[in-house]
PDB file of C-alpha atoms in Angstrom:
ATOM      1  CA  MET A   1     -29.248  22.319  17.879  1.00  0.00           C
ATOM      2  CA  LYS A   2     -32.236  24.640  17.686  1.00  0.00           C
ATOM      3  CA  ARG A   3     -30.018  27.661  18.326  1.00  0.00           C
ATOM      4  CA  ILE A   4     -27.658  26.552  15.578  1.00  0.00           C
ATOM      5  CA  MET A   5     -30.551  26.249  13.127  1.00  0.00           C
ATOM      6  CA  VAL A   6     -31.865  29.670  14.114  1.00  0.00           C
ATOM      7  CA  LEU A   7     -28.396  31.165  13.707  1.00  0.00           C
ATOM      8  CA  PHE A   8     -27.952  29.471  10.338  1.00  0.00           C
ATOM      9  CA  CYS A   9     -31.311  30.709   9.044  1.00  0.00           C
ATOM     10  CA  THR A  10     -30.552  34.201  10.296  1.00  0.00           C
ATOM     11  CA  LEU A  11     -27.213  34.240   8.503  1.00  0.00           C
ATOM     12  CA  VAL A  12     -28.836  33.027   5.275  1.00  0.00           C
ATOM     13  CA  LEU A  13     -31.430  35.798   5.466  1.00  0.00           C
ATOM     14  CA  VAL A  14     -28.760  38.413   6.194  1.00  0.00           C
ATOM     15  CA  PHE A  15     -26.587  37.316   3.264  1.00  0.00           C
ATOM     16  CA  GLU A  16     -29.650  37.128   1.015  1.00  0.00           C
ATOM     17  CA  ALA A  17     -30.465  40.726   1.927  1.00  0.00           C
ATOM     18  CA  LEU A  18     -26.883  41.851   1.351  1.00  0.00           C
ATOM     19  CA  VAL A  19     -26.703  40.176  -2.070  1.00  0.00           C
ATOM     20  CA  ARG A  20     -30.009  41.755  -3.086  1.00  0.00           C
ATOM     21  CA  PHE A  21     -28.897  45.190  -1.865  1.00  0.00           C
ATOM     22  CA  ALA A  22     -25.623  44.897  -3.812  1.00  0.00           C
ATOM     23  CA  GLY A  23     -27.442  43.750  -6.949  1.00  0.00           C
ATOM     24  CA  LEU A  24     -25.113  40.773  -7.430  1.00  0.00           C
ATOM     25  CA  ALA A  25     -27.892  38.794  -9.105  1.00  0.00           C
ATOM     26  CA  ASP A  26     -29.396  41.808 -10.856  1.00  0.00           C
ATOM     27  CA  VAL A  27     -28.256  40.887 -14.360  1.00  0.00           C
ATOM     28  CA  PRO A  28     -30.120  41.081 -17.688  1.00  0.00           C
ATOM     29  CA  LEU A  29     -32.583  38.264 -18.307  1.00  0.00           C
ATOM     30  CA  ARG A  30     -32.372  36.545 -21.665  1.00  0.00           C
ATOM     31  CA  THR A  31     -34.574  34.715 -24.094  1.00  0.00           C
ATOM     32  CA  ALA A  32     -33.027  31.494 -25.390  1.00  0.00           C
ATOM     33  CA  ASN A  33     -33.805  30.794 -29.045  1.00  0.00           C
ATOM     34  CA  SER A  34     -32.514  29.162 -32.233  1.00  0.00           C
ATOM     35  CA  ILE A  35     -31.777  32.445 -34.044  1.00  0.00           C
ATOM     36  CA  THR A  36     -29.434  34.493 -31.853  1.00  0.00           C
ATOM     37  CA  GLY A  37     -28.876  31.706 -29.323  1.00  0.00           C
ATOM     38  CA  TYR A  38     -29.781  34.050 -26.490  1.00  0.00           C
ATOM     39  CA  ILE A  39     -30.581  37.728 -26.337  1.00  0.00           C
ATOM     40  CA  PRO A  40     -31.436  40.229 -23.580  1.00  0.00           C
ATOM     41  CA  ASN A  41     -35.156  40.672 -23.078  1.00  0.00           C
ATOM     42  CA  PRO A  42     -36.311  44.121 -24.234  1.00  0.00           C
ATOM     43  CA  ASN A  43     -37.232  46.965 -21.893  1.00  0.00           C
ATOM     44  CA  GLN A  44     -35.375  46.049 -18.719  1.00  0.00           C
ATOM     45  CA  SER A  45     -32.861  47.744 -16.458  1.00  0.00           C
ATOM     46  CA  GLY A  46     -30.986  47.086 -13.260  1.00  0.00           C
ATOM     47  CA  ARG A  47     -27.923  47.737 -11.122  1.00  0.00           C
ATOM     48  CA  PHE A  48     -24.978  45.445 -10.422  1.00  0.00           C
ATOM     49  CA  LEU A  49     -23.141  46.922  -7.409  1.00  0.00           C
ATOM     50  CA  LEU A  50     -22.834  50.596  -8.416  1.00  0.00           C
ATOM     51  CA  ASN A  51     -23.116  49.985 -12.146  1.00  0.00           C
ATOM     52  CA  ASP A  52     -26.438  50.512 -13.867  1.00  0.00           C
ATOM     53  CA  TRP A  53     -27.439  48.824 -17.115  1.00  0.00           C
ATOM     54  CA  VAL A  54     -30.321  49.410 -19.525  1.00  0.00           C
ATOM     55  CA  ILE A  55     -31.738  47.258 -22.325  1.00  0.00           C
ATOM     56  CA  ASN A  56     -33.952  49.139 -24.778  1.00  0.00           C
ATOM     57  CA  ASN A  57     -37.028  48.135 -26.779  1.00  0.00           C
ATOM     58  CA  LEU A  58     -35.017  46.143 -29.362  1.00  0.00           C
ATOM     59  CA  SER A  59     -32.826  44.262 -26.843  1.00  0.00           C
ATOM     60  CA  MET A  60     -29.920  46.671 -27.290  1.00  0.00           C
ATOM     61  CA  ILE A  61     -27.555  47.612 -24.451  1.00  0.00           C
ATOM     62  CA  SER A  62     -28.561  51.248 -24.973  1.00  0.00           C
ATOM     63  CA  PRO A  63     -30.637  53.514 -22.715  1.00  0.00           C
ATOM     64  CA  GLU A  64     -32.391  55.271 -25.589  1.00  0.00           C
ATOM     65  CA  LYS A  65     -35.467  53.714 -27.167  1.00  0.00           C
ATOM     66  CA  TYR A  66     -34.717  52.678 -30.732  1.00  0.00           C
ATOM     67  CA  VAL A  67     -36.444  54.978 -33.198  1.00  0.00           C
ATOM     68  CA  LYS A  68     -36.111  54.455 -36.943  1.00  0.00           C
ATOM     69  CA  ASN A  69     -33.839  57.099 -38.435  1.00  0.00           C
ATOM     70  CA  ILE A  70     -31.672  56.949 -41.556  1.00  0.00           C
ATOM     71  CA  LYS A  71     -28.857  58.539 -39.503  1.00  0.00           C
ATOM     72  CA  ASN A  72     -28.726  55.642 -37.039  1.00  0.00           C
ATOM     73  CA  VAL A  73     -25.457  53.805 -36.441  1.00  0.00           C
ATOM     74  CA  ILE A  74     -25.608  50.351 -34.908  1.00  0.00           C
ATOM     75  CA  LEU A  75     -22.602  48.958 -33.100  1.00  0.00           C
ATOM     76  CA  SER A  76     -22.547  45.166 -32.940  1.00  0.00           C
ATOM     77  CA  GLY A  77     -20.356  42.684 -31.129  1.00  0.00           C
ATOM     78  CA  ASP A  78     -19.836  40.339 -28.204  1.00  0.00           C
ATOM     79  CA  SER A  79     -18.858  41.117 -24.601  1.00  0.00           C
ATOM     80  CA  VAL A  80     -16.384  43.778 -25.763  1.00  0.00           C
ATOM     81  CA  VAL A  81     -19.364  45.845 -26.924  1.00  0.00           C
ATOM     82  CA  PHE A  82     -21.819  44.614 -24.269  1.00  0.00           C
ATOM     83  CA  GLY A  83     -19.473  45.715 -21.493  1.00  0.00           C
ATOM     84  CA  GLY A  84     -20.544  43.458 -18.653  1.00  0.00           C
ATOM     85  CA  ASN A  85     -20.762  43.978 -14.911  1.00  0.00           C
ATOM     86  CA  PRO A  86     -17.629  46.160 -14.446  1.00  0.00           C
ATOM     87  CA  PHE A  87     -19.207  48.954 -16.515  1.00  0.00           C
ATOM     88  CA  ALA A  88     -21.895  51.489 -15.789  1.00  0.00           C
ATOM     89  CA  GLN A  89     -24.144  52.207 -18.746  1.00  0.00           C
ATOM     90  CA  LYS A  90     -22.395  55.493 -19.509  1.00  0.00           C
ATOM     91  CA  ASP A  91     -19.016  53.754 -19.750  1.00  0.00           C
ATOM     92  CA  ARG A  92     -20.022  51.149 -22.342  1.00  0.00           C
ATOM     93  CA  LEU A  93     -18.708  51.572 -25.859  1.00  0.00           C
ATOM     94  CA  GLY A  94     -21.999  52.490 -27.530  1.00  0.00           C
ATOM     95  CA  SER A  95     -22.908  55.005 -24.833  1.00  0.00           C
ATOM     96  CA  VAL A  96     -19.512  56.712 -25.134  1.00  0.00           C
ATOM     97  CA  LEU A  97     -20.047  57.037 -28.895  1.00  0.00           C
ATOM     98  CA  ASN A  98     -23.702  58.099 -28.779  1.00  0.00           C
ATOM     99  CA  THR A  99     -24.614  61.767 -29.285  1.00  0.00           C
ATOM    100  CA  LYS A 100     -27.814  63.625 -30.146  1.00  0.00           C
ATOM    101  CA  GLU A 101     -26.340  64.517 -33.512  1.00  0.00           C
ATOM    102  CA  GLN A 102     -25.179  60.927 -34.187  1.00  0.00           C
ATOM    103  CA  PRO A 103     -27.374  58.235 -32.603  1.00  0.00           C
ATOM    104  CA  VAL A 104     -25.365  55.075 -31.857  1.00  0.00           C
ATOM    105  CA  TYR A 105     -27.090  51.930 -30.589  1.00  0.00           C
ATOM    106  CA  SER A 106     -25.385  48.716 -29.417  1.00  0.00           C
ATOM    107  CA  ILE A 107     -26.612  45.193 -30.045  1.00  0.00           C
ATOM    108  CA  ALA A 108     -24.367  42.617 -28.385  1.00  0.00           C
ATOM    109  CA  ASP A 109     -24.122  39.791 -25.901  1.00  0.00           C
ATOM    110  CA  GLY A 110     -21.334  37.791 -24.346  1.00  0.00           C
ATOM    111  CA  SER A 111     -19.740  35.158 -26.612  1.00  0.00           C
ATOM    112  CA  TRP A 112     -21.855  36.061 -29.629  1.00  0.00           C
ATOM    113  CA  SER A 113     -20.085  35.193 -32.872  1.00  0.00           C
ATOM    114  CA  LEU A 114     -20.504  37.224 -36.047  1.00  0.00           C
ATOM    115  CA  LYS A 115     -23.155  34.719 -37.175  1.00  0.00           C
ATOM    116  CA  ASN A 116     -25.272  35.374 -34.072  1.00  0.00           C
ATOM    117  CA  GLN A 117     -25.075  39.059 -34.869  1.00  0.00           C
ATOM    118  CA  LEU A 118     -25.962  38.593 -38.536  1.00  0.00           C
ATOM    119  CA  ASN A 119     -28.982  36.530 -37.515  1.00  0.00           C
ATOM    120  CA  TYR A 120     -30.195  39.436 -35.398  1.00  0.00           C
ATOM    121  CA  PHE A 121     -29.907  41.941 -38.227  1.00  0.00           C
ATOM    122  CA  ASN A 122     -31.386  39.663 -40.875  1.00  0.00           C
ATOM    123  CA  THR A 123     -34.491  38.941 -38.781  1.00  0.00           C
ATOM    124  CA  MET A 124     -35.005  42.531 -37.605  1.00  0.00           C
ATOM    125  CA  VAL A 125     -35.088  44.366 -40.942  1.00  0.00           C
ATOM    126  CA  ASP A 126     -38.606  45.768 -40.582  1.00  0.00           C
ATOM    127  CA  ARG A 127     -38.022  47.001 -37.033  1.00  0.00           C
ATOM    128  CA  LEU A 128     -34.565  48.489 -37.643  1.00  0.00           C
ATOM    129  CA  GLY A 129     -35.452  50.219 -40.911  1.00  0.00           C
ATOM    130  CA  ARG A 130     -32.872  52.072 -42.968  1.00  0.00           C
ATOM    131  CA  ILE A 131     -29.506  52.452 -41.243  1.00  0.00           C
ATOM    132  CA  ASP A 132     -26.558  54.699 -42.015  1.00  0.00           C
ATOM    133  CA  LYS A 133     -23.795  52.415 -40.714  1.00  0.00           C
ATOM    134  CA  ILE A 134     -23.405  48.981 -39.146  1.00  0.00           C
ATOM    135  CA  ILE A 135     -20.127  48.611 -37.257  1.00  0.00           C
ATOM    136  CA  PHE A 136     -19.088  45.123 -36.169  1.00  0.00           C
ATOM    137  CA  VAL A 137     -16.392  45.051 -33.471  1.00  0.00           C
ATOM    138  CA  LEU A 138     -14.808  41.637 -33.999  1.00  0.00           C
ATOM    139  CA  ASN A 139     -11.963  39.578 -32.594  1.00  0.00           C
ATOM    140  CA  SER A 140     -10.384  36.543 -34.229  1.00  0.00           C
ATOM    141  CA  GLY A 141     -12.722  34.139 -32.415  1.00  0.00           C
ATOM    142  CA  ASP A 142     -15.881  35.755 -33.783  1.00  0.00           C
ATOM    143  CA  PHE A 143     -15.647  34.090 -37.194  1.00  0.00           C
ATOM    144  CA  SER A 144     -16.465  30.617 -35.868  1.00  0.00           C
ATOM    145  CA  VAL A 145     -19.779  28.790 -35.417  1.00  0.00           C
ATOM    146  CA  PRO A 146     -22.708  30.636 -33.827  1.00  0.00           C
ATOM    147  CA  SER A 147     -23.132  30.380 -30.069  1.00  0.00           C
ATOM    148  CA  SER A 148     -26.145  28.644 -28.544  1.00  0.00           C
ATOM    149  CA  TRP A 149     -27.659  29.096 -25.099  1.00  0.00           C
ATOM    150  CA  SER A 150     -26.376  26.553 -22.596  1.00  0.00           C
ATOM    151  CA  CYS A 151     -26.115  28.096 -19.139  1.00  0.00           C
ATOM    152  CA  GLU A 152     -28.724  29.496 -16.773  1.00  0.00           C
ATOM    153  CA  SER A 153     -25.960  30.905 -14.578  1.00  0.00           C
ATOM    154  CA  TYR A 154     -24.400  33.088 -17.289  1.00  0.00           C
ATOM    155  CA  HIS A 155     -27.493  33.804 -19.383  1.00  0.00           C
ATOM    156  CA  PRO A 156     -30.451  33.479 -16.980  1.00  0.00           C
ATOM    157  CA  THR A 157     -33.902  33.283 -18.533  1.00  0.00           C
ATOM    158  CA  ALA A 158     -35.868  33.870 -15.317  1.00  0.00           C
ATOM    159  CA  ALA A 159     -35.366  35.944 -12.191  1.00  0.00           C
ATOM    160  CA  PRO A 160     -33.986  33.806  -9.321  1.00  0.00           C
ATOM    161  CA  LEU A 161     -36.104  33.184  -6.255  1.00  0.00           C
ATOM    162  CA  SER A 162     -32.970  33.372  -4.103  1.00  0.00           C
ATOM    163  CA  HIS A 163     -30.329  35.882  -5.168  1.00  0.00           C
ATOM    164  CA  LEU A 164     -27.830  34.292  -2.787  1.00  0.00           C
ATOM    165  CA  TYR A 165     -28.308  30.861  -4.364  1.00  0.00           C
ATOM    166  CA  PHE A 166     -27.919  32.375  -7.843  1.00  0.00           C
ATOM    167  CA  VAL A 167     -24.593  33.990  -6.912  1.00  0.00           C
ATOM    168  CA  ILE A 168     -23.268  30.782  -5.323  1.00  0.00           C
ATOM    169  CA  ARG A 169     -24.231  28.746  -8.384  1.00  0.00           C
ATOM    170  CA  LYS A 170     -22.751  31.288 -10.799  1.00  0.00           C
ATOM    171  CA  TYR A 171     -19.357  31.656  -9.173  1.00  0.00           C
ATOM    172  CA  ILE A 172     -18.876  28.239  -7.545  1.00  0.00           C
ATOM    173  CA  TYR A 173     -20.897  25.693  -9.505  1.00  0.00           C
ATOM    174  CA  PRO A 174     -22.439  27.192 -12.672  1.00  0.00           C
ATOM    175  CA  ASP A 175     -25.769  25.785 -13.810  1.00  0.00           C
ATOM    176  CA  CYS A 176     -24.768  24.817 -17.361  1.00  0.00           C
ATOM    177  CA  SER A 177     -26.921  21.886 -18.338  1.00  0.00           C
ATOM    178  CA  GLY A 178     -26.434  22.027 -22.099  1.00  0.00           C
ATOM    179  CA  THR A 179     -28.520  23.196 -25.039  1.00  0.00           C
ATOM    180  CA  PRO A 180     -31.938  21.710 -25.855  1.00  0.00           C
ATOM    181  CA  ASN A 181     -32.010  20.527 -29.473  1.00  0.00           C
ATOM    182  CA  GLU A 182     -34.818  22.894 -30.441  1.00  0.00           C
ATOM    183  CA  ILE A 183     -32.778  26.021 -29.652  1.00  0.00           C
ATOM    184  CA  ILE A 184     -29.416  25.047 -31.139  1.00  0.00           C
ATOM    185  CA  VAL A 185     -28.397  27.762 -33.601  1.00  0.00           C
ATOM    186  CA  LYS A 186     -27.707  26.169 -36.955  1.00  0.00           C
ATOM    187  CA  ASP A 187     -24.362  26.887 -38.542  1.00  0.00           C
ATOM    188  CA  TYR A 188     -24.200  28.289 -42.071  1.00  0.00           C
ATOM    189  CA  ALA A 189     -21.743  29.772 -44.541  1.00  0.00           C
ATOM    190  CA  LEU A 190     -20.695  33.242 -43.443  1.00  0.00           C
ATOM    191  CA  THR A 191     -20.976  34.433 -47.030  1.00  0.00           C
ATOM    192  CA  ASP A 192     -24.702  33.620 -47.013  1.00  0.00           C
ATOM    193  CA  GLY A 193     -25.340  35.694 -43.911  1.00  0.00           C
ATOM    194  CA  LEU A 194     -23.367  38.649 -45.249  1.00  0.00           C
ATOM    195  CA  THR A 195     -25.114  38.447 -48.621  1.00  0.00           C
ATOM    196  CA  ALA A 196     -28.443  38.717 -46.805  1.00  0.00           C
ATOM    197  CA  LEU A 197     -27.161  41.613 -44.696  1.00  0.00           C
ATOM    198  CA  LEU A 198     -26.016  43.587 -47.734  1.00  0.00           C
ATOM    199  CA  ARG A 199     -29.338  42.943 -49.469  1.00  0.00           C
ATOM    200  CA  ASN A 200     -31.442  43.825 -46.431  1.00  0.00           C
ATOM    201  CA  TYR A 201     -29.488  46.997 -45.616  1.00  0.00           C
ATOM    202  CA  SER A 202     -28.446  48.077 -49.097  1.00  0.00           C
ATOM    203  CA  GLY A 203     -28.063  51.714 -48.107  1.00  0.00           C
ATOM    204  CA  ALA A 204     -25.850  51.099 -45.084  1.00  0.00           C
ATOM    205  CA  LYS A 205     -22.074  51.171 -44.945  1.00  0.00           C
ATOM    206  CA  ILE A 206     -20.721  47.995 -43.342  1.00  0.00           C
ATOM    207  CA  TYR A 207     -17.563  48.012 -41.224  1.00  0.00           C
ATOM    208  CA  PHE A 208     -15.512  45.229 -39.655  1.00  0.00           C
ATOM    209  CA  ILE A 209     -13.352  46.616 -36.853  1.00  0.00           C
ATOM    210  CA  LEU A 210     -10.750  43.950 -36.075  1.00  0.00           C
ATOM    211  CA  TYR A 211      -9.869  44.205 -32.397  1.00  0.00           C
ATOM    212  CA  PRO A 212      -6.830  42.228 -31.105  1.00  0.00           C
ATOM    213  CA  ASN A 213      -6.800  40.392 -27.810  1.00  0.00           C
ATOM    214  CA  LYS A 214      -3.986  41.044 -25.357  1.00  0.00           C
ATOM    215  CA  ALA A 215      -1.759  38.189 -26.545  1.00  0.00           C
ATOM    216  CA  GLN A 216      -2.138  39.264 -30.181  1.00  0.00           C
ATOM    217  CA  TYR A 217      -1.343  42.842 -29.239  1.00  0.00           C
ATOM    218  CA  MET A 218       1.752  41.821 -27.293  1.00  0.00           C
ATOM    219  CA  ASN A 219       2.948  39.570 -30.154  1.00  0.00           C
ATOM    220  CA  LYS A 220       2.118  42.173 -32.829  1.00  0.00           C
ATOM    221  CA  VAL A 221      -0.196  39.844 -34.740  1.00  0.00           C
ATOM    222  CA  VAL A 222      -1.778  41.519 -37.776  1.00  0.00           C
ATOM    223  CA  LEU A 223      -5.371  40.320 -37.663  1.00  0.00           C
ATOM    224  CA  SER A 224      -6.175  41.072 -41.309  1.00  0.00           C
ATOM    225  CA  GLU A 225      -3.381  38.629 -42.218  1.00  0.00           C
ATOM    226  CA  PHE A 226      -4.135  36.165 -39.403  1.00  0.00           C
ATOM    227  CA  ILE A 227      -7.823  35.819 -40.375  1.00  0.00           C
ATOM    228  CA  ASP A 228      -8.161  34.028 -43.718  1.00  0.00           C
ATOM    229  CA  PHE A 229     -11.059  35.987 -45.198  1.00  0.00           C
ATOM    230  CA  SER A 230     -10.702  34.247 -48.555  1.00  0.00           C
ATOM    231  CA  SER A 231     -11.769  30.946 -46.974  1.00  0.00           C
ATOM    232  CA  ILE A 232     -14.901  32.288 -45.287  1.00  0.00           C
ATOM    233  CA  ILE A 233     -16.129  35.228 -47.380  1.00  0.00           C
ATOM    234  CA  ASP A 234     -16.454  35.487 -51.164  1.00  0.00           C
ATOM    235  CA  VAL A 235     -14.122  38.013 -52.765  1.00  0.00           C
ATOM    236  CA  GLY A 236     -17.054  40.003 -54.128  1.00  0.00           C
ATOM    237  CA  LEU A 237     -18.444  40.462 -50.643  1.00  0.00           C
ATOM    238  CA  GLN A 238     -15.072  41.450 -49.231  1.00  0.00           C
ATOM    239  CA  ASN A 239     -15.139  44.451 -51.554  1.00  0.00           C
ATOM    240  CA  SER A 240     -18.450  45.544 -49.991  1.00  0.00           C
ATOM    241  CA  ILE A 241     -17.087  45.557 -46.446  1.00  0.00           C
ATOM    242  CA  ASN A 242     -14.817  48.212 -44.978  1.00  0.00           C
ATOM    243  CA  VAL A 243     -12.214  46.416 -42.853  1.00  0.00           C
ATOM    244  CA  VAL A 244     -10.515  48.502 -40.162  1.00  0.00           C
ATOM    245  CA  ASP A 245      -7.676  46.502 -38.614  1.00  0.00           C
ATOM    246  CA  LEU A 246      -6.719  47.981 -35.255  1.00  0.00           C
ATOM    247  CA  SER A 247      -3.830  45.580 -34.609  1.00  0.00           C
ATOM    248  CA  PRO A 248      -1.106  47.432 -36.579  1.00  0.00           C
ATOM    249  CA  MET A 249      -2.426  50.738 -35.273  1.00  0.00           C
ATOM    250  CA  PHE A 250      -2.202  49.474 -31.691  1.00  0.00           C
ATOM    251  CA  ALA A 251       1.245  47.942 -32.192  1.00  0.00           C
ATOM    252  CA  ASN A 252       2.957  50.765 -34.040  1.00  0.00           C
ATOM    253  CA  SER A 253       1.833  53.867 -32.173  1.00  0.00           C
ATOM    254  CA  ASN A 254       1.098  55.196 -28.713  1.00  0.00           C
ATOM    255  CA  THR A 255      -2.644  54.909 -29.341  1.00  0.00           C
ATOM    256  CA  TRP A 256      -3.014  51.729 -27.319  1.00  0.00           C
ATOM    257  CA  MET A 257      -1.214  50.356 -24.248  1.00  0.00           C
ATOM    258  CA  GLU A 258      -1.105  47.038 -22.436  1.00  0.00           C
ATOM    259  CA  GLN A 259      -2.843  48.532 -19.401  1.00  0.00           C
ATOM    260  CA  PHE A 260      -5.943  49.177 -21.516  1.00  0.00           C
ATOM    261  CA  TYR A 261      -6.792  45.470 -21.161  1.00  0.00           C
ATOM    262  CA  GLN A 262      -8.592  44.479 -17.956  1.00  0.00           C
ATOM    263  CA  ASP A 263      -7.995  40.802 -18.812  1.00  0.00           C
ATOM    264  CA  GLY A 264      -7.032  38.768 -21.875  1.00  0.00           C
ATOM    265  CA  ILE A 265      -9.395  40.599 -24.203  1.00  0.00           C
ATOM    266  CA  HIS A 266     -11.774  43.106 -22.603  1.00  0.00           C
ATOM    267  CA  PRO A 267     -10.827  46.782 -22.472  1.00  0.00           C
ATOM    268  CA  THR A 268     -10.776  48.827 -19.295  1.00  0.00           C
ATOM    269  CA  LYS A 269     -12.921  51.940 -18.992  1.00  0.00           C
ATOM    270  CA  GLU A 270      -9.980  53.984 -20.232  1.00  0.00           C
ATOM    271  CA  GLY A 271      -9.499  51.499 -23.060  1.00  0.00           C
ATOM    272  CA  VAL A 272     -13.150  51.897 -24.055  1.00  0.00           C
ATOM    273  CA  LYS A 273     -12.649  55.669 -24.291  1.00  0.00           C
ATOM    274  CA  VAL A 274      -9.602  55.214 -26.523  1.00  0.00           C
ATOM    275  CA  LEU A 275     -11.401  52.645 -28.685  1.00  0.00           C
ATOM    276  CA  ALA A 276     -14.394  54.964 -29.002  1.00  0.00           C
ATOM    277  CA  GLY A 277     -12.095  57.803 -30.015  1.00  0.00           C
ATOM    278  CA  ILE A 278     -10.606  55.675 -32.796  1.00  0.00           C
ATOM    279  CA  ILE A 279     -14.033  54.645 -34.084  1.00  0.00           C
ATOM    280  CA  ARG A 280     -15.242  58.227 -33.982  1.00  0.00           C
ATOM    281  CA  GLU A 281     -12.202  59.537 -35.855  1.00  0.00           C
ATOM    282  CA  LEU A 282     -11.954  56.804 -38.486  1.00  0.00           C
ATOM    283  CA  ILE A 283     -15.637  56.142 -39.158  1.00  0.00           C
ATOM    284  CA  LEU A 284     -18.129  58.545 -37.597  1.00  0.00           C
ATOM    285  CA  ASP A 285     -16.371  61.876 -38.179  1.00  0.00           C
ATOM    286  CA  SER A 286     -14.815  61.053 -41.549  1.00  0.00           C
ATOM    287  CA  ASN A 287     -17.907  59.621 -43.288  1.00  0.00           C
TER     288      ASN A 287
END
């Protein structure tokens, strides 16, 4: 029995060391709150397997420190923009777009809705300063209620004591205990959030890039017709937003292919390059 216990403890220590070496629990730590729901803590970095990630001083998935500049472009979104574990920092959408001549920063987190993103911008006006462009990369699910923090496994708020235990809980039995009442993000009319955005960033051009998921792409769904903007955004505000619908572009040309999806919605590394090329051509180079 003693030998079995010694063997078991040895195996646990070996696997703990392997998990730590691989970085399988080396993921961004978050702050849970009632404004953005959850958000990466500023000024942190790490490595998941071979893929590095960097969060800058304003919680952006960008390696460069945010410095106020009227030329700045901010890319906003959910996991499509954030990138996630399969991507090294250089392969994420914002990093592919960023150049010295045209600074592009990315604020995003997994499952953020548009309202989570608007809350970030509307509470960060003084720190962001004047901006040239704000580009929201949105799918059809992003126009719903704001997301709230609910899961320590997917959005950890503290570094785990045991990396092995963290990995087991995340992939086998996630630690999702629900949202405390004090950090539930309150829902509101989308028009109100956009009105505040346009007031707070009056000099910025605002873009909605409508990005189809794989099923919508395969079925040739036109997102600008599928999403009923008239029911969620006042007509006057719609005229202040530049909507770029990628779905007909993807469906009716060789720009996009099925193999550019790594799953039901997220692009592959090659897909990110193509998406970045479209954004650069339609928005960054032409304006």
